[in-house]
Amino acid sequence: MQHSKRLEEQGLYSPAYEHDACGVGLLVNIHGGKSHQVVENALQVLEHMNHRGAEGADPKTGDGAGIMVQIPHEFILLQGIPVPEKGHYGTGLVFLPKDKASQRAFLDIIENEILNAGLQLLSTRDVPVNHEILGEGSAATEPDIKQIFVVSPHEIDEVTMGRQLYVLRKKIEGRVLQSTIDYKKDFYIVSLSNRNIVYKGMLTSLQLRYYYLDLINPYFTSGLALVHARFSTNTFPTWSLAQPFRLLGHNGEINTIRGNRKWMEARESVLIPEVLGGNLDPLKPLVQPDMSDSASLDNIIEFFMMSGMSLPHVLSMMIPESFNEKNPISENLKAFYEYHSILMDPWDGPATLLFSDGRYAGGMLDRNGLRPARYLITQNDMMVIASEAGVLAFDAADIKEKGRLQPGKILLVDTEQGKIYYDHELKEQLANAYPYREWLSK
């Protein structure tokens, strides 16, 4: 039986040093309008970044490609799955080993943990894929891919549902980690959310749409899409290390990653996330082991967001900007950064981050600014951000605004309000939210 051959630590190779230099792109309808065209355009962006993704000696085995979209609610209903209204159910893809006994054992863990959480497993769907297009390397490690649907028997709001799904996923991951089931390195929850969903794999940029047949269905719609083509600079590809992760697509590397992981481990004992039940034990380890620098960053951004922080707050705390004569900032913002430096060490690049939680979407660079990214906004209110210029063709007359992301600065769209937030607005709100200077002097 073929199964995935993930490399263990050997010789000079260690999975702890997983880095990559990739292509990333984000398309957002600023007013949140969902269409298949957004998905189609995002797949074109990905295909135009084919040169940014790596492949093996066998050109049909890619280093990794993926797309994150909003959950395509109408498409799911058309599959005959009786989900409740938008936001009130969770769904996501799960990678499972081909070995049937192990697969059954992992599905049992998922079902048990769903029941323990007071939730229900509504349905399990075999995700339709085209195996024929895979190269030898990616076919040898191809998982079985299932989509699960989770509902609550009680009326709960969307935020609570999102948090319950996060805690559920962490508990499942913890159970699997402690289990003695064979092929457990082949088990991976790609995403589990009530807002967005990720399709990814050890594919080339050109293969993604032909592998996942859902993506070319005209009823598969979204108001935003984040795409990623992976080029691992010193590492080995696997299905789980393809991006986007649950919130983020990342181009570059986190050069402070060993220290960042160690500090997070050290702080686990003092973190008490009240909105997640006030007990961190079921969520440990916060950083999933044997994953890349980008995956670790994604784990921590997700944890702080689920603990009640806004996305701009988390990003500003983890990836602070530098300030000097060329980039003067207000006293209140200095106090904000100073206060948070006590709690969190900077996660330093060179890195471009494109991110979305299904409502907010945007991009930022780390303070070094060495992984450039450009953006444009069209007259009909589409925003495109990418690590390349020219990923989609637009007439000059169709472009309302264009520019580049600045070091340490955030550009964000709220698709529910139909509003673009520039860095100075976001940072001003954050800096003035609490008396940080007063707290520091006390």
CSV table of C-alpha atoms in Angstrom, one decimal:
chain,number,residue,atom,x,y,z
A,1,MET,CA,0.0,0.0,0.0
A,2,GLN,CA,1.3,3.5,-0.9
A,3,HIS,CA,1.0,6.1,1.8
A,4,SER,CA,2.6,9.4,2.5
A,5,LYS,CA,6.3,9.4,3.1
A,6,ARG,CA,6.9,12.4,5.3
A,7,LEU,CA,10.6,13.0,6.1
A,8,GLU,CA,11.7,12.8,9.7
A,9,GLU,CA,14.7,14.7,11.0
A,10,GLN,CA,17.8,13.2,9.5
A,11,GLY,CA,21.3,14.4,8.7
A,12,LEU,CA,21.3,18.2,8.2
A,13,TYR,CA,17.6,18.2,7.6
A,14,SER,CA,15.1,19.2,10.3
A,15,PRO,CA,11.4,19.9,9.7
A,16,ALA,CA,11.8,22.8,12.2
A,17,TYR,CA,13.5,24.8,9.4
A,18,GLU,CA,10.6,24.7,6.9
A,19,HIS,CA,10.8,28.0,4.9
A,20,ASP,CA,9.4,29.1,1.6
A,21,ALA,CA,9.4,31.9,-1.0
A,22,CYS,CA,6.1,31.9,-2.8
A,23,GLY,CA,3.5,33.6,-4.9
A,24,VAL,CA,0.4,35.0,-3.1
A,25,GLY,CA,-2.7,36.8,-4.4
A,26,LEU,CA,-5.9,38.1,-2.9
A,27,LEU,CA,-9.1,39.2,-4.7
A,28,VAL,CA,-11.9,40.9,-2.8
A,29,ASN,CA,-15.3,42.3,-3.8
A,30,ILE,CA,-15.2,45.3,-1.5
A,31,HIS,CA,-19.0,45.2,-1.0
A,32,GLY,CA,-19.0,41.4,-0.4
A,33,GLY,CA,-20.9,40.4,-3.5
A,34,LYS,CA,-20.4,36.7,-4.1
A,35,SER,CA,-19.9,35.2,-7.6
A,36,HIS,CA,-18.1,32.4,-9.4
A,37,GLN,CA,-16.2,35.0,-11.3
A,38,VAL,CA,-14.2,35.9,-8.1
A,39,VAL,CA,-13.1,32.3,-7.8
A,40,GLU,CA,-12.4,32.1,-11.5
A,41,ASN,CA,-10.3,35.3,-11.5
A,42,ALA,CA,-8.4,34.1,-8.4
A,43,LEU,CA,-7.5,30.8,-10.1
A,44,GLN,CA,-6.2,32.8,-13.1
A,45,VAL,CA,-4.1,34.9,-10.7
A,46,LEU,CA,-2.7,31.6,-9.3
A,47,GLU,CA,-2.0,30.3,-12.8
A,48,HIS,CA,-0.2,33.5,-13.7
A,49,MET,CA,2.1,32.9,-10.8
A,50,ASN,CA,3.1,29.5,-11.9
A,51,HIS,CA,6.7,30.6,-12.1
A,52,ARG,CA,6.6,31.3,-8.3
A,53,GLY,CA,5.7,27.7,-7.4
A,54,ALA,CA,8.2,24.9,-7.4
A,55,GLU,CA,8.0,21.5,-8.9
A,56,GLY,CA,10.0,18.3,-8.7
A,57,ALA,CA,12.1,16.6,-11.4
A,58,ASP,CA,8.7,15.3,-12.4
A,59,PRO,CA,6.9,18.5,-13.6
A,60,LYS,CA,3.5,17.1,-12.6
A,61,THR,CA,4.5,17.0,-8.9
A,62,GLY,CA,4.0,20.5,-7.4
A,63,ASP,CA,5.4,22.0,-4.2
A,64,GLY,CA,1.9,23.1,-3.2
A,65,ALA,CA,-1.0,25.3,-4.3
A,66,GLY,CA,-4.3,26.3,-2.8
A,67,ILE,CA,-7.2,28.6,-2.5
A,68,MET,CA,-9.2,30.0,0.5
A,69,VAL,CA,-12.8,31.2,-0.2
A,70,GLN,CA,-15.9,32.0,1.8
A,71,ILE,CA,-18.0,28.9,2.4
A,72,PRO,CA,-20.1,28.4,-0.9
A,73,HIS,CA,-23.4,28.1,0.9
A,74,GLU,CA,-25.7,27.7,-2.2
A,75,PHE,CA,-23.3,25.2,-3.8
A,76,ILE,CA,-23.5,23.0,-0.6
A,77,LEU,CA,-27.3,23.1,-0.6
A,78,LEU,CA,-27.2,22.0,-4.3
A,79,GLN,CA,-25.2,18.9,-3.2
A,80,GLY,CA,-28.3,17.8,-1.2
A,81,ILE,CA,-26.7,18.6,2.2
A,82,PRO,CA,-29.4,20.2,4.5
A,83,VAL,CA,-27.2,22.8,6.2
A,84,PRO,CA,-28.8,25.5,8.3
A,85,GLU,CA,-28.5,29.2,7.5
A,86,LYS,CA,-25.1,30.7,6.7
A,87,GLY,CA,-22.7,31.1,9.6
A,88,HIS,CA,-24.6,28.6,11.8
A,89,TYR,CA,-22.7,25.4,10.7
A,90,GLY,CA,-19.1,24.5,10.2
A,91,THR,CA,-17.4,22.8,7.4
A,92,GLY,CA,-13.9,21.9,6.2
A,93,LEU,CA,-11.7,19.4,4.3
A,94,VAL,CA,-9.9,16.6,6.2
A,95,PHE,CA,-6.8,14.8,4.8
A,96,LEU,CA,-6.9,11.1,5.8
A,97,PRO,CA,-4.6,8.1,5.0
A,98,LYS,CA,-5.6,5.6,2.4
A,99,ASP,CA,-5.4,2.8,4.9
A,100,LYS,CA,-9.0,2.0,5.7
A,101,ALA,CA,-8.5,0.9,9.3
A,102,SER,CA,-6.6,4.1,10.2
A,103,GLN,CA,-9.1,6.2,8.4
A,104,ARG,CA,-12.0,4.7,10.4
A,105,ALA,CA,-10.1,5.3,13.6
A,106,PHE,CA,-9.5,9.0,12.8
A,107,LEU,CA,-13.1,9.4,11.8
A,108,ASP,CA,-14.2,7.9,15.1
A,109,ILE,CA,-12.1,10.4,17.0
A,110,ILE,CA,-13.7,13.2,15.0
A,111,GLU,CA,-17.2,11.9,15.7
A,112,ASN,CA,-16.5,11.4,19.4
A,113,GLU,CA,-15.0,14.9,19.9
A,114,ILE,CA,-18.0,16.5,18.0
A,115,LEU,CA,-20.4,14.7,20.4
A,116,ASN,CA,-18.3,15.6,23.4
A,117,ALA,CA,-18.5,19.3,22.3
A,118,GLY,CA,-22.3,19.1,22.3
A,119,LEU,CA,-22.4,19.4,18.5
A,120,GLN,CA,-23.5,17.0,15.7
A,121,LEU,CA,-21.9,15.6,12.6
A,122,LEU,CA,-24.5,16.4,10.0
A,123,SER,CA,-22.8,14.9,7.0
A,124,THR,CA,-19.5,13.6,5.6
A,125,ARG,CA,-18.8,14.1,1.9
A,126,ASP,CA,-16.2,12.5,-0.4
A,127,VAL,CA,-14.6,15.5,-2.1
A,128,PRO,CA,-14.5,14.9,-5.9
A,129,VAL,CA,-11.0,15.0,-7.2
A,130,ASN,CA,-9.2,14.1,-10.5
A,131,HIS,CA,-6.3,11.7,-9.6
A,132,GLU,CA,-5.2,11.4,-13.2
A,133,ILE,CA,-3.5,14.8,-13.3
A,134,LEU,CA,-1.1,14.0,-10.4
A,135,GLY,CA,2.6,13.4,-10.9
A,136,GLU,CA,4.3,10.3,-9.4
A,137,GLY,CA,5.5,12.1,-6.2
A,138,SER,CA,2.2,13.8,-5.4
A,139,ALA,CA,0.2,10.6,-6.3
A,140,ALA,CA,2.4,8.5,-3.9
A,141,THR,CA,1.5,10.8,-1.0
A,142,GLU,CA,-2.1,11.7,-2.0
A,143,PRO,CA,-4.5,11.5,1.0
A,144,ASP,CA,-8.2,10.5,0.9
A,145,ILE,CA,-10.1,13.9,1.2
A,146,LYS,CA,-13.4,14.2,3.0
A,147,GLN,CA,-15.5,17.2,3.8
A,148,ILE,CA,-17.3,17.3,7.2
A,149,PHE,CA,-20.3,19.4,8.2
A,150,VAL,CA,-20.9,20.2,11.9
A,151,VAL,CA,-24.0,21.7,13.3
A,152,SER,CA,-25.2,22.8,16.8
A,153,PRO,CA,-28.5,21.5,18.2
A,154,HIS,CA,-28.9,24.8,20.0
A,155,GLU,CA,-29.3,28.4,18.7
A,156,ILE,CA,-25.9,30.0,19.0
A,157,ASP,CA,-24.5,33.1,17.3
A,158,GLU,CA,-21.9,33.0,14.6
A,159,VAL,CA,-19.0,34.2,16.8
A,160,THR,CA,-19.7,31.4,19.4
A,161,MET,CA,-20.1,28.9,16.6
A,162,GLY,CA,-16.7,29.9,15.2
A,163,ARG,CA,-15.0,29.5,18.6
A,164,GLN,CA,-16.6,26.1,19.2
A,165,LEU,CA,-15.3,24.9,15.9
A,166,TYR,CA,-11.8,26.1,16.7
A,167,VAL,CA,-11.8,24.4,20.1
A,168,LEU,CA,-13.2,21.2,18.5
A,169,ARG,CA,-10.4,21.2,15.9
A,170,LYS,CA,-7.7,21.7,18.5
A,171,LYS,CA,-9.1,18.8,20.6
A,172,ILE,CA,-9.2,16.5,17.6
A,173,GLU,CA,-5.6,17.4,16.7
A,174,GLY,CA,-4.6,16.8,20.4
A,175,ARG,CA,-6.3,13.4,20.5
A,176,VAL,CA,-4.7,12.3,17.2
A,177,LEU,CA,-1.3,13.5,18.4
A,178,GLN,CA,-1.5,11.3,21.5
A,179,SER,CA,-3.0,8.3,19.7
A,180,THR,CA,-1.0,5.2,18.5
A,181,ILE,CA,-3.0,4.9,15.2
A,182,ASP,CA,-0.9,4.1,12.2
A,183,TYR,CA,-0.2,6.8,9.6
A,184,LYS,CA,-1.2,9.6,11.9
A,185,LYS,CA,1.2,12.0,10.1
A,186,ASP,CA,-1.2,11.6,7.1
A,187,PHE,CA,-4.1,13.1,9.1
A,188,TYR,CA,-4.6,16.8,8.8
A,189,ILE,CA,-7.6,19.1,9.2
A,190,VAL,CA,-7.2,21.6,6.3
A,191,SER,CA,-9.7,24.0,7.9
A,192,LEU,CA,-12.9,23.9,10.0
A,193,SER,CA,-14.8,27.1,10.1
A,194,ASN,CA,-18.3,28.7,9.7
A,195,ARG,CA,-16.9,31.4,7.5
A,196,ASN,CA,-14.2,30.2,5.1
A,197,ILE,CA,-12.9,27.0,3.5
A,198,VAL,CA,-9.5,26.0,2.1
A,199,TYR,CA,-8.8,23.7,-0.9
A,200,LYS,CA,-5.1,22.9,-1.2
A,201,GLY,CA,-2.6,20.1,-1.9
A,202,MET,CA,0.8,19.1,-3.3
A,203,LEU,CA,-0.2,20.5,-6.7
A,204,THR,CA,1.2,22.9,-9.2
A,205,SER,CA,-0.6,26.3,-9.7
A,206,LEU,CA,-2.0,25.0,-13.0
A,207,GLN,CA,-3.4,21.8,-11.5
A,208,LEU,CA,-5.5,23.2,-8.6
A,209,ARG,CA,-8.7,23.8,-10.7
A,210,TYR,CA,-8.4,20.5,-12.5
A,211,TYR,CA,-7.8,18.5,-9.3
A,212,TYR,CA,-10.6,19.9,-7.1
A,213,LEU,CA,-13.7,19.6,-9.3
A,214,ASP,CA,-15.8,21.8,-6.9
A,215,LEU,CA,-13.7,24.9,-7.9
A,216,ILE,CA,-15.0,24.8,-11.5
A,217,ASN,CA,-18.7,24.4,-10.7
A,218,PRO,CA,-20.5,27.7,-11.7
A,219,TYR,CA,-22.5,27.6,-8.4
A,220,PHE,CA,-19.3,27.6,-6.3
A,221,THR,CA,-19.3,31.3,-5.3
A,222,SER,CA,-17.4,33.6,-3.0
A,223,GLY,CA,-16.9,37.3,-2.4
A,224,LEU,CA,-13.2,36.9,-1.8
A,225,ALA,CA,-10.4,34.4,-2.6
A,226,LEU,CA,-6.8,34.0,-1.4
A,227,VAL,CA,-4.5,32.0,-3.5
A,228,HIS,CA,-1.0,30.6,-2.9
A,229,ALA,CA,1.8,28.9,-5.0
A,230,ARG,CA,4.5,27.4,-2.8
A,231,PHE,CA,8.2,27.3,-3.4
A,232,SER,CA,9.9,25.8,-0.4
A,233,THR,CA,13.5,27.0,-0.4
A,234,ASN,CA,15.2,24.3,1.7
A,235,THR,CA,12.5,21.8,2.5
A,236,PHE,CA,10.3,18.9,1.3
A,237,PRO,CA,6.7,19.4,0.1
A,238,THR,CA,3.8,17.6,1.7
A,239,TRP,CA,0.0,17.9,1.2
A,240,SER,CA,-0.5,19.6,4.6
A,241,LEU,CA,2.2,22.3,4.1
A,242,ALA,CA,0.6,23.7,1.0
A,243,GLN,CA,-1.0,27.1,1.7
A,244,PRO,CA,-3.2,29.0,2.4
A,245,PHE,CA,-3.5,27.9,6.0
A,246,ARG,CA,-6.7,28.7,8.0
A,247,LEU,CA,-6.3,32.5,7.9
A,248,LEU,CA,-3.2,33.3,5.9
A,249,GLY,CA,-1.1,33.0,2.7
A,250,HIS,CA,2.5,33.9,3.3
A,251,ASN,CA,5.4,34.8,1.0
A,252,GLY,CA,8.8,34.7,2.6
A,253,GLU,CA,10.0,33.4,5.9
A,254,ILE,CA,9.9,34.2,9.6
A,255,ASN,CA,13.6,34.4,10.5
A,256,THR,CA,12.9,34.6,14.3
A,257,ILE,CA,10.8,31.4,14.2
A,258,ARG,CA,12.7,29.3,16.7
A,259,GLY,CA,12.6,32.0,19.4
A,260,ASN,CA,8.9,32.8,18.6
A,261,ARG,CA,7.9,29.2,19.0
A,262,LYS,CA,9.9,28.9,22.3
A,263,TRP,CA,8.4,32.1,23.7
A,264,MET,CA,4.8,30.9,22.9
A,265,GLU,CA,5.5,27.6,24.6
A,266,ALA,CA,6.9,29.4,27.6
A,267,ARG,CA,3.8,31.7,27.8
A,268,GLU,CA,1.2,28.9,27.4
A,269,SER,CA,1.2,28.5,31.2
A,270,VAL,CA,0.0,32.2,31.7
A,271,LEU,CA,-2.5,32.5,28.9
A,272,ILE,CA,-6.1,32.2,30.1
A,273,PRO,CA,-8.5,32.7,27.2
A,274,GLU,CA,-11.8,33.3,29.1
A,275,VAL,CA,-14.0,33.2,26.0
A,276,LEU,CA,-12.5,29.8,25.1
A,277,GLY,CA,-13.5,28.3,28.4
A,278,GLY,CA,-10.7,29.7,30.6
A,279,ASN,CA,-8.5,26.6,30.2
A,280,LEU,CA,-5.7,26.3,27.7
A,281,ASP,CA,-5.0,22.6,28.3
A,282,PRO,CA,-7.5,21.3,25.6
A,283,LEU,CA,-5.9,23.7,23.1
A,284,LYS,CA,-2.3,22.7,23.6
A,285,PRO,CA,0.0,22.7,21.8
A,286,LEU,CA,-1.0,26.1,20.3
A,287,VAL,CA,1.7,25.7,17.7
A,288,GLN,CA,1.1,22.5,15.7
A,289,PRO,CA,4.4,20.4,15.7
A,290,ASP,CA,6.4,19.6,12.5
A,291,MET,CA,4.8,22.4,10.5
A,292,SER,CA,6.4,25.4,8.7
A,293,ASP,CA,7.2,28.9,9.9
A,294,SER,CA,4.0,30.1,8.1
A,295,ALA,CA,1.8,27.5,9.7
A,296,SER,CA,3.1,28.5,13.2
A,297,LEU,CA,2.4,32.1,12.6
A,298,ASP,CA,-1.1,31.2,11.4
A,299,ASN,CA,-1.7,29.0,14.5
A,300,ILE,CA,-0.9,32.0,16.8
A,301,ILE,CA,-2.9,34.6,14.8
A,302,GLU,CA,-5.9,32.2,15.0
A,303,PHE,CA,-5.5,31.6,18.7
A,304,PHE,CA,-5.5,35.4,19.6
A,305,MET,CA,-8.4,36.1,17.2
A,306,MET,CA,-10.5,33.3,18.7
A,307,SER,CA,-9.6,34.7,22.2
A,308,GLY,CA,-11.4,37.9,21.3
A,309,MET,CA,-8.8,40.2,19.6
A,310,SER,CA,-9.5,41.8,16.3
A,311,LEU,CA,-7.5,40.8,13.3
A,312,PRO,CA,-5.7,44.2,13.0
A,313,HIS,CA,-4.9,44.1,16.7
A,314,VAL,CA,-3.3,40.6,16.5
A,315,LEU,CA,-1.3,41.5,13.4
A,316,SER,CA,-0.1,44.8,14.9
A,317,MET,CA,1.0,43.1,18.1
A,318,MET,CA,2.8,40.2,16.4
A,319,ILE,CA,4.3,42.1,13.4
A,320,PRO,CA,5.0,45.6,14.7
A,321,GLU,CA,6.2,48.4,12.5
A,322,SER,CA,9.5,50.2,13.0
A,323,PHE,CA,9.3,53.9,13.8
A,324,ASN,CA,11.9,56.6,13.3
A,325,GLU,CA,12.2,60.0,11.5
A,326,LYS,CA,11.1,58.5,8.2
A,327,ASN,CA,8.1,56.8,9.8
A,328,PRO,CA,7.0,59.0,12.7
A,329,ILE,CA,4.1,57.7,14.8
A,330,SER,CA,1.9,59.2,17.5
A,331,GLU,CA,2.8,58.9,21.2
A,332,ASN,CA,-0.3,56.7,21.8
A,333,LEU,CA,0.8,54.3,19.1
A,334,LYS,CA,4.3,54.1,20.6
A,335,ALA,CA,2.7,53.2,23.9
A,336,PHE,CA,0.6,50.5,22.2
A,337,TYR,CA,3.7,48.9,20.7
A,338,GLU,CA,5.7,49.2,23.9
A,339,TYR,CA,2.9,47.6,25.9
A,340,HIS,CA,2.5,44.7,23.5
A,341,SER,CA,6.3,44.1,23.3
A,342,ILE,CA,6.0,42.9,27.0
A,343,LEU,CA,3.5,40.3,25.9
A,344,MET,CA,4.8,39.3,22.4
A,345,ASP,CA,8.1,39.2,20.6
A,346,PRO,CA,8.0,40.4,17.0
A,347,TRP,CA,7.6,37.7,14.3
A,348,ASP,CA,10.1,39.1,11.8
A,349,GLY,CA,10.3,38.4,8.1
A,350,PRO,CA,11.1,39.1,5.3
A,351,ALA,CA,7.4,38.4,4.7
A,352,THR,CA,4.3,39.4,2.9
A,353,LEU,CA,1.1,38.3,4.6
A,354,LEU,CA,-2.3,38.2,2.8
A,355,PHE,CA,-5.1,37.2,5.2
A,356,SER,CA,-8.8,36.7,5.6
A,357,ASP,CA,-11.2,35.3,8.2
A,358,GLY,CA,-14.1,35.2,5.7
A,359,ARG,CA,-15.3,38.8,6.5
A,360,TYR,CA,-12.1,40.9,6.7
A,361,ALA,CA,-9.4,40.5,4.1
A,362,GLY,CA,-6.2,42.3,3.4
A,363,GLY,CA,-2.4,42.4,3.4
A,364,MET,CA,0.6,43.7,5.2
A,365,LEU,CA,4.4,43.5,5.0
A,366,ASP,CA,6.7,42.9,8.0
A,367,ARG,CA,8.7,45.9,9.1
A,368,ASN,CA,11.7,45.0,6.9
A,369,GLY,CA,9.6,45.4,3.8
A,370,LEU,CA,11.8,43.0,1.7
A,371,ARG,CA,8.9,41.0,0.2
A,372,PRO,CA,7.1,43.6,-1.9
A,373,ALA,CA,3.4,43.3,-2.8
A,374,ARG,CA,1.2,45.5,-5.0
A,375,TYR,CA,-2.5,46.3,-4.9
A,376,LEU,CA,-5.1,47.9,-7.1
A,377,ILE,CA,-8.7,48.9,-6.8
A,378,THR,CA,-11.0,48.9,-9.8
A,379,GLN,CA,-13.9,51.3,-10.6
A,380,ASN,CA,-16.3,48.5,-9.9
A,381,ASP,CA,-14.8,48.0,-6.4
A,382,MET,CA,-12.7,44.9,-6.7
A,383,MET,CA,-9.4,44.9,-4.8
A,384,VAL,CA,-6.5,42.8,-6.0
A,385,ILE,CA,-3.3,42.4,-3.9
A,386,ALA,CA,-0.4,40.2,-5.1
A,387,SER,CA,3.3,39.5,-4.8
A,388,GLU,CA,3.5,40.1,-8.6
A,389,ALA,CA,2.4,43.0,-10.8
A,390,GLY,CA,0.1,42.2,-13.7
A,391,VAL,CA,-1.5,39.0,-12.3
A,392,LEU,CA,-4.8,40.1,-14.0
A,393,ALA,CA,-5.2,42.3,-17.1
A,394,PHE,CA,-7.2,45.5,-16.5
A,395,ASP,CA,-7.7,48.5,-18.8
A,396,ALA,CA,-6.1,51.7,-17.3
A,397,ALA,CA,-9.6,53.3,-17.4
A,398,ASP,CA,-10.9,50.5,-15.1
A,399,ILE,CA,-8.3,51.3,-12.3
A,400,LYS,CA,-9.4,53.7,-9.5
A,401,GLU,CA,-6.3,53.4,-7.3
A,402,LYS,CA,-3.1,51.5,-7.2
A,403,GLY,CA,-0.1,51.3,-5.0
A,404,ARG,CA,2.2,49.0,-3.0
A,405,LEU,CA,2.0,47.6,0.6
A,406,GLN,CA,4.3,49.5,2.9
A,407,PRO,CA,6.6,48.0,5.6
A,408,GLY,CA,4.7,47.3,8.8
A,409,LYS,CA,1.5,48.8,7.4
A,410,ILE,CA,-1.9,47.0,7.0
A,411,LEU,CA,-4.5,47.4,4.2
A,412,LEU,CA,-7.8,45.9,5.1
A,413,VAL,CA,-11.3,45.5,3.6
A,414,ASP,CA,-14.5,44.9,5.7
A,415,THR,CA,-16.7,43.0,3.2
A,416,GLU,CA,-19.8,43.4,5.4
A,417,GLN,CA,-19.5,47.2,5.7
A,418,GLY,CA,-18.1,47.5,2.2
A,419,LYS,CA,-15.3,49.7,3.5
A,420,ILE,CA,-11.5,49.9,3.0
A,421,TYR,CA,-9.4,50.7,6.1
A,422,TYR,CA,-6.0,52.1,5.5
A,423,ASP,CA,-3.2,51.7,8.1
A,424,HIS,CA,-3.5,55.1,9.8
A,425,GLU,CA,-7.2,54.6,10.6
A,426,LEU,CA,-6.7,51.1,12.0
A,427,LYS,CA,-3.7,52.0,14.1
A,428,GLU,CA,-5.3,55.1,15.5
A,429,GLN,CA,-8.3,53.1,16.6
A,430,LEU,CA,-6.0,50.5,18.3
A,431,ALA,CA,-3.8,53.1,19.9
A,432,ASN,CA,-6.7,55.0,21.4
A,433,ALA,CA,-8.7,52.0,22.5
A,434,TYR,CA,-7.0,51.8,26.0
A,435,PRO,CA,-4.8,54.1,28.1
A,436,TYR,CA,-1.6,52.1,27.2
A,437,ARG,CA,0.8,54.8,28.4
A,438,GLU,CA,-0.9,55.0,31.8
A,439,TRP,CA,-0.8,51.2,32.1
A,440,LEU,CA,2.9,51.2,31.3
A,441,SER,CA,3.7,53.9,33.9
A,442,LYS,CA,1.8,51.9,36.6
